[in-house]
Coordinates of C-alpha atoms in Angstrom, one line a residue:
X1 CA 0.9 45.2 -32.7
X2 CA 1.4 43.3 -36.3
X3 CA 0.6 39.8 -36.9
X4 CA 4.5 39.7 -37.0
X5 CA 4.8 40.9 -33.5
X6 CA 2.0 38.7 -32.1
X7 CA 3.7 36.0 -33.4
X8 CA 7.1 36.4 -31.8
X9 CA 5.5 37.6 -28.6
X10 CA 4.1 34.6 -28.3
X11 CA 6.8 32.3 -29.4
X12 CA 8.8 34.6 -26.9
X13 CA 6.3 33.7 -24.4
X14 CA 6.4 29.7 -25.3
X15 CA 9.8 29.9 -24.9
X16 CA 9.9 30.9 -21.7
X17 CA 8.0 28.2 -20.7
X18 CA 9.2 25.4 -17.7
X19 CA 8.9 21.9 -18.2
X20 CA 8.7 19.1 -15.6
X21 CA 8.6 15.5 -16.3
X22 CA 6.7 13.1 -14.0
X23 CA 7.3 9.0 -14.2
X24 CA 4.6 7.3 -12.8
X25 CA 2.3 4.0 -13.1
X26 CA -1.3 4.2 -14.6
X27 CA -3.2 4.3 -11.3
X28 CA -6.2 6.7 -10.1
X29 CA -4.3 7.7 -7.3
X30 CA -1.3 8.9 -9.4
X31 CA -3.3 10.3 -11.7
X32 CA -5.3 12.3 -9.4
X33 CA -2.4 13.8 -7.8
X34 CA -1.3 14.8 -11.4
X35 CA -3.9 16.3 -11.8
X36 CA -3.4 19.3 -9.0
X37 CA 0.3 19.2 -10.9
X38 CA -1.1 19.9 -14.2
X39 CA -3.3 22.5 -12.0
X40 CA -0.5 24.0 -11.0
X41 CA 1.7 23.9 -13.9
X42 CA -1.5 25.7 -16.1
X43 CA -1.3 28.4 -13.3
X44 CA 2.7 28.9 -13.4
X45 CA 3.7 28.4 -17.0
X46 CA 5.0 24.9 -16.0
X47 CA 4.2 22.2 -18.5
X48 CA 3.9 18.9 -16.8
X49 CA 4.8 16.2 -19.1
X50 CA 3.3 12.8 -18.1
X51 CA 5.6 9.3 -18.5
X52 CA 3.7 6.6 -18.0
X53 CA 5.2 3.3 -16.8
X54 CA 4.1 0.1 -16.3
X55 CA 3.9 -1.5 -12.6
X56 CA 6.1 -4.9 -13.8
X57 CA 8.9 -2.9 -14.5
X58 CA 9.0 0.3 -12.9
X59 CA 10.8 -0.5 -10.0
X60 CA 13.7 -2.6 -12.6
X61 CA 13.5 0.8 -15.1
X62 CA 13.6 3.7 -12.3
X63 CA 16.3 2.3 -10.7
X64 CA 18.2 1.9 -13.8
X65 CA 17.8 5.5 -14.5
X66 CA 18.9 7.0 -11.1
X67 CA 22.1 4.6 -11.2
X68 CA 22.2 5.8 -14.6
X69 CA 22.5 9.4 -13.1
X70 CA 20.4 10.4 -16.4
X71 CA 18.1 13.3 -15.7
X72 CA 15.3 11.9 -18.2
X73 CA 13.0 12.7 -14.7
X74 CA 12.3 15.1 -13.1
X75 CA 9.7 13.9 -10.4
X76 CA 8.8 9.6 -10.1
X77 CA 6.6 8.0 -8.1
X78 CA 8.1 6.6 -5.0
X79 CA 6.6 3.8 -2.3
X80 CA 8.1 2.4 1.0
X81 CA 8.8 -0.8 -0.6
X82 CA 12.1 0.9 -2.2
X83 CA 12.4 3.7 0.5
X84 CA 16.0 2.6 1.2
X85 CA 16.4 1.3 -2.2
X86 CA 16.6 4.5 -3.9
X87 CA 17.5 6.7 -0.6
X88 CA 20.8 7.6 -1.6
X89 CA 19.8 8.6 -5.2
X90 CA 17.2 11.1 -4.2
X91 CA 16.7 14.8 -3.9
X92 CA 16.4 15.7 -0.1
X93 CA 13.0 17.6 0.4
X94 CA 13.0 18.4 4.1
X95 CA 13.3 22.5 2.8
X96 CA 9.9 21.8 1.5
X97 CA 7.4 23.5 4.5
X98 CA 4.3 21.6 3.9
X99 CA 6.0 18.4 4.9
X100 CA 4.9 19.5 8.6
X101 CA 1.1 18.5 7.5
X102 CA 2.0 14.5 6.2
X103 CA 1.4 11.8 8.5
X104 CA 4.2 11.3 10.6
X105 CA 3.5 7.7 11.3
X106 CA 3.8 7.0 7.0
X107 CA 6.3 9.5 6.6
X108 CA 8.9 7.7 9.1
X109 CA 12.1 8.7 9.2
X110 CA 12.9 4.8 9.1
X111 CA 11.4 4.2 5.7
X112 CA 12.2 7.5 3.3
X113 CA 16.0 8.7 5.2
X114 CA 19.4 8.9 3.5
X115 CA 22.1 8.2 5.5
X116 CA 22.0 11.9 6.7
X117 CA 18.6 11.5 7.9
X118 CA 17.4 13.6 5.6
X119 CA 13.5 13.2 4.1
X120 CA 13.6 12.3 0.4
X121 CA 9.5 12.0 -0.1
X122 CA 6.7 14.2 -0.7
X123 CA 3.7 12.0 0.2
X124 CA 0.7 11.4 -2.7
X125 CA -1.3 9.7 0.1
X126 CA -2.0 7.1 2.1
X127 CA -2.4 3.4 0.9
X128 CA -3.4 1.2 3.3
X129 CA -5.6 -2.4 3.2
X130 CA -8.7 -2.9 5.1
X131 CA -11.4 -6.1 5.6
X132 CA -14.5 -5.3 3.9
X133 CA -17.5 -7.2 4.1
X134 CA -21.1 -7.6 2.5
X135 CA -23.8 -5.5 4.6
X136 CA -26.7 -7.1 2.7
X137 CA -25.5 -10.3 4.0
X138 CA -23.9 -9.8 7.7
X139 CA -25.2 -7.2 10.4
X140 CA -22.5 -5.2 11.8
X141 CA -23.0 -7.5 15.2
X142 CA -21.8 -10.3 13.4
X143 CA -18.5 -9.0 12.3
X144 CA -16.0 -12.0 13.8
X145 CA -13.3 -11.0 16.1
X146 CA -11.7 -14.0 15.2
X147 CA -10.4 -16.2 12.6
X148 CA -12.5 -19.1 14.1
X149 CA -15.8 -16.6 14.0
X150 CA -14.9 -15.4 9.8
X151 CA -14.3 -19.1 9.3
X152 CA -17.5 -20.2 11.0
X153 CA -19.5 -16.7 9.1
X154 CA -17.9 -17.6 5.8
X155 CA -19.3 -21.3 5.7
X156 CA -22.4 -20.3 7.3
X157 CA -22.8 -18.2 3.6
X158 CA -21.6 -20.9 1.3
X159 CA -24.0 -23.4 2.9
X160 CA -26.7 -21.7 2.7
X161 CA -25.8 -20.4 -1.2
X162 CA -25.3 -16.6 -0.3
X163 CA -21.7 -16.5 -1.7
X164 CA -19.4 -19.1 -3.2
X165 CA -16.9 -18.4 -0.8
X166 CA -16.1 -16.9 3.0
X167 CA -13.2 -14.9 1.8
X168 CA -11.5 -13.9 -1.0
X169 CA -7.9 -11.7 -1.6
X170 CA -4.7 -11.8 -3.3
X171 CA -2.3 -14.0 -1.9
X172 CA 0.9 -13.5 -4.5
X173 CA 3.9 -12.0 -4.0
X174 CA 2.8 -8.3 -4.6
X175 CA -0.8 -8.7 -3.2
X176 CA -0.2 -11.1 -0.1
X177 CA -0.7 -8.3 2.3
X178 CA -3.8 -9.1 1.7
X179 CA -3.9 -12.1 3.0
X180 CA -1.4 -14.1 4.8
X181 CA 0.4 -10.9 6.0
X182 CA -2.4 -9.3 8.1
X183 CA -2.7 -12.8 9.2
X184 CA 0.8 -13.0 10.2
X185 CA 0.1 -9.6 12.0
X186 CA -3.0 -10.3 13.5
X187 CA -1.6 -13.4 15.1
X188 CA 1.4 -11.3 16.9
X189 CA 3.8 -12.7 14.5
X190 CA 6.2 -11.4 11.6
X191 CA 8.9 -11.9 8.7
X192 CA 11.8 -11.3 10.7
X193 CA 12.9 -11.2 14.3
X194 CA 12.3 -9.6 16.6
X195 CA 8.3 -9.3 15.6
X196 CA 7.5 -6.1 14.8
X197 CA 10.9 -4.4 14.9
X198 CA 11.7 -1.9 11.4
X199 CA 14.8 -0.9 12.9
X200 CA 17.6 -2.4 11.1
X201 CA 20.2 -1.8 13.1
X202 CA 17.8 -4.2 15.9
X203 CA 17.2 -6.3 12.8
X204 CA 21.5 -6.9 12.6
X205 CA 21.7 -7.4 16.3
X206 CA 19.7 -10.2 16.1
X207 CA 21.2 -12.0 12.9
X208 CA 18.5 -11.0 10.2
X209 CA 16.6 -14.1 11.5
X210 CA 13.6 -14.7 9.5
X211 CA 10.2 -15.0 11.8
X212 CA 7.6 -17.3 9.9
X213 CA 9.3 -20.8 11.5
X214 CA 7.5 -19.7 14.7
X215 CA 4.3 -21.3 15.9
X216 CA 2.4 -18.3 15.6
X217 CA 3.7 -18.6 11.5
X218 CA 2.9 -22.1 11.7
X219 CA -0.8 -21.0 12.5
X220 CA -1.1 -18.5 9.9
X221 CA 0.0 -21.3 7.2
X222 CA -2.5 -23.8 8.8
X223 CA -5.3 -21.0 9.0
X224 CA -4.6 -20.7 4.9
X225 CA -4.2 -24.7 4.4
X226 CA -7.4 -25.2 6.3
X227 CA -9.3 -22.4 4.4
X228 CA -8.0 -23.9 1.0
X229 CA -8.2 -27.2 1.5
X230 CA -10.6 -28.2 4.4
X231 CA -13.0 -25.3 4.4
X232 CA -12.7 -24.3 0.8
X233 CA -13.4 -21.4 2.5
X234 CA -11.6 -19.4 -0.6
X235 CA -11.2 -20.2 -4.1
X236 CA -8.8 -23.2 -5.4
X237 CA -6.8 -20.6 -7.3
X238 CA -6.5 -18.2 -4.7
X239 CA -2.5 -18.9 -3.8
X240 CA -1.6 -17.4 -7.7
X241 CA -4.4 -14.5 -7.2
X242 CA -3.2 -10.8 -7.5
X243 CA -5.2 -7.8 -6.6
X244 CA -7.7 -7.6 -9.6
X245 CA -8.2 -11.6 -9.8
X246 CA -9.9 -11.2 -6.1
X247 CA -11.5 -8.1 -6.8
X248 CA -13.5 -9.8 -9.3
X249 CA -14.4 -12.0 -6.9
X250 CA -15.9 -9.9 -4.9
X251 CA -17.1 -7.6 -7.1
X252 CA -19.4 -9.9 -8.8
X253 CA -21.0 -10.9 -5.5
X254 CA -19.1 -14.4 -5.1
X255 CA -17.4 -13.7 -1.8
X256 CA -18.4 -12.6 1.8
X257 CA -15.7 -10.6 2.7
X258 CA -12.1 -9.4 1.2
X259 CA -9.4 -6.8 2.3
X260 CA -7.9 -4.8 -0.3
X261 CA -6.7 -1.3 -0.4
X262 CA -8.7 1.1 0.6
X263 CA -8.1 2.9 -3.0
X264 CA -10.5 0.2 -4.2
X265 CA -13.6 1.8 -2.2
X266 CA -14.9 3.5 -5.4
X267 CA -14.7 0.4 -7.4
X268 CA -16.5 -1.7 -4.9
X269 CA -19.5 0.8 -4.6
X270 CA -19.6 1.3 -8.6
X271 CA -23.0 0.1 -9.7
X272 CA -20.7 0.1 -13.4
X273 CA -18.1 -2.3 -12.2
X274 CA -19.9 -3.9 -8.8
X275 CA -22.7 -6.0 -7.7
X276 CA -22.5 -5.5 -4.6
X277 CA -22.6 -1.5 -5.0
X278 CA -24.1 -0.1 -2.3
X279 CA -23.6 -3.1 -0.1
X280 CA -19.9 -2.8 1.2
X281 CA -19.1 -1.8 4.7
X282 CA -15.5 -1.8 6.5
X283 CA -14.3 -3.7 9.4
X284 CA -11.4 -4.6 11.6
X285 CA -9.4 -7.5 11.2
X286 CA -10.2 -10.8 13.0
X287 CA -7.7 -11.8 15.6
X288 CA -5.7 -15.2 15.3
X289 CA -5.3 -17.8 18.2
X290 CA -2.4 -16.2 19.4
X291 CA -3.1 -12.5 18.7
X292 CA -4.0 -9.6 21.4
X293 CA -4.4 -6.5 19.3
X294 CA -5.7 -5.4 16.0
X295 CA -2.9 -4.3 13.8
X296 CA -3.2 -3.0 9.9
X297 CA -0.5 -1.2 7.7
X298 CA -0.9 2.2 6.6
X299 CA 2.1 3.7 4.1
X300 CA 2.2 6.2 1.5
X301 CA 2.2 6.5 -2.2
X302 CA 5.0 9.2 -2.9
X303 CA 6.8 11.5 -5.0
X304 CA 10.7 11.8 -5.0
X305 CA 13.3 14.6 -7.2
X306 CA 16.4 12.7 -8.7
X307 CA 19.2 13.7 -7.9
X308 CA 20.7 14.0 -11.0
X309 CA 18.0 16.3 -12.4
X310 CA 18.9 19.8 -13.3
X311 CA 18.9 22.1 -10.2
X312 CA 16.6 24.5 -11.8
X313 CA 13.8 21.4 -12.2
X314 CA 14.8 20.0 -8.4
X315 CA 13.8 23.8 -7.4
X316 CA 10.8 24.1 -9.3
X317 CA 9.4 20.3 -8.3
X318 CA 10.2 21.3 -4.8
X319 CA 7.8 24.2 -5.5
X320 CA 5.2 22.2 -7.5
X321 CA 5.4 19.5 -4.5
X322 CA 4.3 21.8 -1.8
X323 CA 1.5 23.7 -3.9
X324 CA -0.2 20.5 -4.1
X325 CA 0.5 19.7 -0.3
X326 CA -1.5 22.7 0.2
X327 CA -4.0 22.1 -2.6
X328 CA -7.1 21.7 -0.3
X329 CA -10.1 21.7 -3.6
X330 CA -7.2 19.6 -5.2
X331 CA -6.9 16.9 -2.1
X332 CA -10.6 16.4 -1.5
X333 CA -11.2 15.8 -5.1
X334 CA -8.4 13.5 -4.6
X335 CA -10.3 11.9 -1.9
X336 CA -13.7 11.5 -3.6
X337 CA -11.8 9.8 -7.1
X338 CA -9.6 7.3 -4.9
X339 CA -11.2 6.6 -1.7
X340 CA -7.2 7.8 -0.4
X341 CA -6.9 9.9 2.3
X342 CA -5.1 12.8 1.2
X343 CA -1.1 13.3 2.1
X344 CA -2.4 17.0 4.6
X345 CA -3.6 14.9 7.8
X346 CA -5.3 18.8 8.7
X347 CA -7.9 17.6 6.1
X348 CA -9.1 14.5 6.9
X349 CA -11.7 15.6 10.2
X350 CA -13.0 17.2 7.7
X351 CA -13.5 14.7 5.1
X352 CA -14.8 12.4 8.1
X353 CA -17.3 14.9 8.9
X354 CA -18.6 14.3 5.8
X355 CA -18.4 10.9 5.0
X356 CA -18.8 8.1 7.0
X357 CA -16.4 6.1 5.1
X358 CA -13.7 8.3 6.3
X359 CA -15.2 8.5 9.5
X360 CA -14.9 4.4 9.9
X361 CA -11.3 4.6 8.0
X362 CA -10.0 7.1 11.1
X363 CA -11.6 5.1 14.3
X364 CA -10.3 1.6 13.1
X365 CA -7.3 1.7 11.1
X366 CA -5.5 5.4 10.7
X367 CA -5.5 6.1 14.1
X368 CA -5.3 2.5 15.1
X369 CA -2.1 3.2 18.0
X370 CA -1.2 -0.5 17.2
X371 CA -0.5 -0.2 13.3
X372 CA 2.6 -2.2 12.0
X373 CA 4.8 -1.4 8.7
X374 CA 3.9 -2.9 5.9
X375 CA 7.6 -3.5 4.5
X376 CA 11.4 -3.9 5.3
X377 CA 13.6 -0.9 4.9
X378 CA 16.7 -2.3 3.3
X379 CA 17.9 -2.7 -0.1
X380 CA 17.3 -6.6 0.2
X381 CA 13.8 -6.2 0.8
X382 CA 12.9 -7.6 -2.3
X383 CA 14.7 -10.4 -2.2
X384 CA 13.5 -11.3 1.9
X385 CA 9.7 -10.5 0.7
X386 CA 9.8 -13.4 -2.1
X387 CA 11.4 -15.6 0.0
X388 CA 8.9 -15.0 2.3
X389 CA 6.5 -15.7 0.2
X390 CA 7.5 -18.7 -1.6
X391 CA 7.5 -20.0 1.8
X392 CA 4.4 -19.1 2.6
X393 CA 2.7 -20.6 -0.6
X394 CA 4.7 -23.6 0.0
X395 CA 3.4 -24.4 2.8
X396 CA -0.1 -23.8 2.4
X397 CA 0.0 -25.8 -1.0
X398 CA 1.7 -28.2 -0.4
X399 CA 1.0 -31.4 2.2
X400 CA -0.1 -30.0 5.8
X401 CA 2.0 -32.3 7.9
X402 CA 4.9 -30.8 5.9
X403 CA 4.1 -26.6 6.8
X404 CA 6.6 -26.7 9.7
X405 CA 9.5 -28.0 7.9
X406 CA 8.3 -25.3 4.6
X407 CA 8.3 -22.4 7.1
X408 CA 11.8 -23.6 8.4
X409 CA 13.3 -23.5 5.1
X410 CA 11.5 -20.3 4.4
X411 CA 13.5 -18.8 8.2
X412 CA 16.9 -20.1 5.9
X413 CA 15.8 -18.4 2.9
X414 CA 14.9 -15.0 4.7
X415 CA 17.8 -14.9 6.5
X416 CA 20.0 -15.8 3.5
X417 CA 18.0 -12.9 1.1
X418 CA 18.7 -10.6 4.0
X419 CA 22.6 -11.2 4.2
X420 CA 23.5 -11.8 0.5

């Protein structure tokens, strides 16, 4: 063949050439599960163009794209937080087989349906928040089962210089899962009556009634006030803290225990980016006065189709979506880089078999029968979860004969944000 003819062969061949467009946020998990795309798209003549997009506005800018009905996408990222947000906008992918090997508990029907009840997620993998602690300070006999027994441990620490404080985790409104949610949870309370209900149609029936006005909310905000301000159990900042202020924290050695998500594992045990490296061991969470079983959240990071893009993309994401699914070199890399469990639950024994960390992650929290969701599947979701947690900060901020009357405003607030 001629130079001539090599040439237009391969421009032919370039031509020919697929292209897929994936919006996501800057995160090892995303990135990782690009990575098995990319794998796939180098096997398949499929270019995967990446579209990075910050966290502060992805949510505001995705949304204003699938209302849009512009087909800049072709795959985003997707989370439970917007499940019903973005529901009706979305590509169902129930035709895609490997959606038989996701979790079913993450993968609820409650969380990711259209009105049709149709599926419109392809699980990344599972995100979920879990209490770690320092092992070169606290035997695993030690570990409280109770708030009164961390609070105790924590001051034991600081007293004796080990740590400057007992605990340490974001508390603001995208990060307060880490904090006075599992408390809320642990204490058999929740944002809304009745407690632990997802079910919006329960959720109606009852008048959208926010749940924190409760005494077993009361005791949550009085654990925080107490741990702030009597205890200084945590640090004075702590109310405005996000995810990376308290893994700082922690990570340079200044707290006894956190809970974060799981994702962070790596980071933790990173001699580069942790002094404690090494030292970090996982336990459950310590019950409140009022609570009677463990409960954690466990959801999934996700990938959804637009529905307005072209149908020959929404065929070949489908495609791309459950290769990866089955990618099993592709998942436990995935696992090692993230500390995520992988979205094929037929993988994990395995990964437990050989690593302790998912060994511990299986007994106490993924296969914990009492788990709770970590969100509220309607549009307004939002709007109730920064009500919620204006309340919440309010109250354990401000004066502590005033919490009561806080969380009662923050009830009028919920329900209002869940009505409007």
């Amino acid at each position: 063949m001629s130079i001539a003819g090599a040439g237009l062969a391969m421009g032919s061949a370039m031509a020919q050439q697929k292209e897929l467009r994936i919006a996501y946020q800057p995160n090892p998990m995303q990135e990782s599960s690009i990575d098995m795309m990319v794998k796939w798209g180098e096997a398949n003549n499929v270019k995967i163009v990446k579209i990075p997009n910050s966290y502060g506005v992805y949510v505001e800018k995705m949304t204003a794209s699938l209302t849009s009905g512009a087909d800049q996408y072709d795959v985003i990222w997707h989370n439970d937080d917007w499940g019903q947000l973005w529901a009706h906008l979305l590509e169902p992918v129930d035709d895609i087989d490997a959606l038989k090997h996701a979790d079913k508990w993450s993968n609820d029907p409650i969380i990711f349906a259209n009105k049709e009840g149709k599926i419109t997620v392809v699980p990344m993998g599972e995100t979920l928040g879990a209490l770690f602690y320092r092992t070169d300070l606290i035997k695993e006999s030690e570990l409280p089962k109770t708030w009164a027994e961390l609070v105790a441990l924590g001051k034991k620490l600081q007293s004796e210089g080990k740590v400057k404080y007992g605990f340490v985790g974001g508390m603001d409104k995208n990060a307060d899962w880490n904090s006075t949610l599992w408390t809320l949870w642990n204490n058999e309370c929740d944002v809304m009556l009745p407690m632990h209900t997802r079910d919006n149609a329960v959720l109606a029936k009852n008048g959208w009634k926010g749940g924190i006005g409760q005494p077993c909310g009361q005791q949550v905000a009085e654990f925080w006030w107490d741990a702030l301000n009597k205890d200084k159990l945590i640090p004075a900042g702590m109310p405005a803290y996000g995810r990376n202020e308290a893994n700082a924290v922690f990570t340079a050695g200044n707290a006894a225990f956190t809970v974060a998500d799981t994702t962070y594992w790596g980071d933790f045990n990173d001699p580069k980016k942790s002094k404690v490296a090494g030292n970090v061991g996982l336990a459950k969470f310590p019950l409140g006065p009022n609570g009677k079983v463990v409960r954690n959240w466990d959801e999934i990071w996700g990938w959804a189709i637009p529905k307005a893009a072209p149908a020959a993309n929404k065929a070949l994401a489908k495609e791309m979506l459950g290769a990866i699914m089955m990618d099993k070199e592709g998942q436990l890399a995935f696992w090692e880089k993230t500390g995520a469990p992988p979205p094929n639950v037929d993988f994990w024994p395995e990964i437990a078999k050989a690593d302790p960390f998912m060994e511990k992650l299986l007994e106490m929290y993924l296969n914990n029968p009492d788990k709770v969701h970590s969100a509220y599947y309607f549009p307004n979701w939002s709007a109730v979860h920064k009500a919620y947690n204006d309340a919440m900060t309010k109250a354990i901020t401000g004066d502590r004969a005033d919490i009561a009357k806080a969380l009662a405003e923050g009830d009028e607030h919920i329900h209002a944000a869940a009505t409007k």
